[in-house]
């Protein structure tokens, strides 16, 4: 079964409150077997408009990645993130 990946591009408006999002999201990530492959760090903008923070999270399957996002645990965190950051997020299936 192919793995699933969250790809998130984020501009944080309130870094202090974003810490609350990170803490609130942790239980969902643990429950659904998330492994962070990229979490911020240096990047090179090649095409289009980049955001300041880029995150890639691996899950055991595409369905696990979708289920994590839709879980009650993550939705609590998502509300915080949506208040303090602008983001695009997609789930992609691995090869």
PDB file of C-alpha atoms in Angstrom, residues 38-88:
ATOM      1  CA  UNK A  38      10.543  18.408   6.253  1.00  0.00           C
ATOM      2  CA  UNK A  39       9.433  20.951   8.813  1.00  0.00           C
ATOM      3  CA  UNK A  40      10.446  24.460   7.888  1.00  0.00           C
ATOM      4  CA  UNK A  41      14.100  25.034   7.133  1.00  0.00           C
ATOM      5  CA  UNK A  42      15.896  26.507   4.167  1.00  0.00           C
ATOM      6  CA  UNK A  43      14.297  26.345   0.728  1.00  0.00           C
ATOM      7  CA  UNK A  44      14.910  27.646  -2.759  1.00  0.00           C
ATOM      8  CA  UNK A  45      12.027  29.250  -4.632  1.00  0.00           C
ATOM      9  CA  UNK A  46      12.037  27.946  -8.198  1.00  0.00           C
ATOM     10  CA  UNK A  47       8.607  28.765  -9.652  1.00  0.00           C
ATOM     11  CA  UNK A  48       5.497  30.495  -8.353  1.00  0.00           C
ATOM     12  CA  UNK A  49       5.069  32.262  -5.040  1.00  0.00           C
ATOM     13  CA  UNK A  50       6.663  30.490  -2.102  1.00  0.00           C
ATOM     14  CA  UNK A  51       5.487  30.581   1.504  1.00  0.00           C
ATOM     15  CA  UNK A  52       7.851  30.952   4.452  1.00  0.00           C
ATOM     16  CA  UNK A  53       7.332  27.459   5.913  1.00  0.00           C
ATOM     17  CA  UNK A  54       7.141  24.184   3.998  1.00  0.00           C
ATOM     18  CA  UNK A  55       6.193  20.909   5.658  1.00  0.00           C
ATOM     19  CA  UNK A  56       6.146  17.330   4.365  1.00  0.00           C
ATOM     20  CA  UNK A  57       4.629  14.663   6.618  1.00  0.00           C
ATOM     21  CA  UNK A  58       4.640  10.961   5.775  1.00  0.00           C
ATOM     22  CA  UNK A  59       1.806   8.634   6.818  1.00  0.00           C
ATOM     23  CA  UNK A  60       1.496   4.856   6.504  1.00  0.00           C
ATOM     24  CA  UNK A  61      -1.132   5.309   3.751  1.00  0.00           C
ATOM     25  CA  UNK A  62      -3.018   7.946   1.798  1.00  0.00           C
ATOM     26  CA  UNK A  63      -6.133   7.098   3.826  1.00  0.00           C
ATOM     27  CA  UNK A  64      -4.279   7.542   7.132  1.00  0.00           C
ATOM     28  CA  UNK A  65      -3.171  11.006   5.968  1.00  0.00           C
ATOM     29  CA  UNK A  66      -6.738  11.997   5.083  1.00  0.00           C
ATOM     30  CA  UNK A  67      -8.111  10.457   8.285  1.00  0.00           C
ATOM     31  CA  UNK A  68      -5.578  12.392  10.360  1.00  0.00           C
ATOM     32  CA  UNK A  69      -6.677  15.687   8.810  1.00  0.00           C
ATOM     33  CA  UNK A  70     -10.361  14.885   9.330  1.00  0.00           C
ATOM     34  CA  UNK A  71      -9.921  13.547  12.867  1.00  0.00           C
ATOM     35  CA  UNK A  72     -11.507  15.387  15.798  1.00  0.00           C
ATOM     36  CA  UNK A  73      -8.022  15.697  17.318  1.00  0.00           C
ATOM     37  CA  UNK A  74      -6.573  17.466  14.299  1.00  0.00           C
ATOM     38  CA  UNK A  75      -9.620  19.633  13.672  1.00  0.00           C
ATOM     39  CA  UNK A  76      -9.069  21.256  17.076  1.00  0.00           C
ATOM     40  CA  UNK A  77      -5.534  22.116  15.978  1.00  0.00           C
ATOM     41  CA  UNK A  78      -6.650  23.203  12.503  1.00  0.00           C
ATOM     42  CA  UNK A  79      -8.913  25.871  13.980  1.00  0.00           C
ATOM     43  CA  UNK A  80      -5.935  27.366  15.820  1.00  0.00           C
ATOM     44  CA  UNK A  81      -3.750  27.223  12.688  1.00  0.00           C
ATOM     45  CA  UNK A  82      -6.422  28.881  10.570  1.00  0.00           C
ATOM     46  CA  UNK A  83      -6.564  31.781  13.045  1.00  0.00           C
ATOM     47  CA  UNK A  84      -2.811  32.391  13.070  1.00  0.00           C
ATOM     48  CA  UNK A  85      -1.493  31.317   9.656  1.00  0.00           C
ATOM     49  CA  UNK A  86      -2.306  31.191   5.946  1.00  0.00           C
ATOM     50  CA  UNK A  87      -1.717  27.829   4.294  1.00  0.00           C
ATOM     51  CA  UNK A  88      -2.272  25.496   1.391  1.00  0.00           C
TER      52      UNK A  88
END
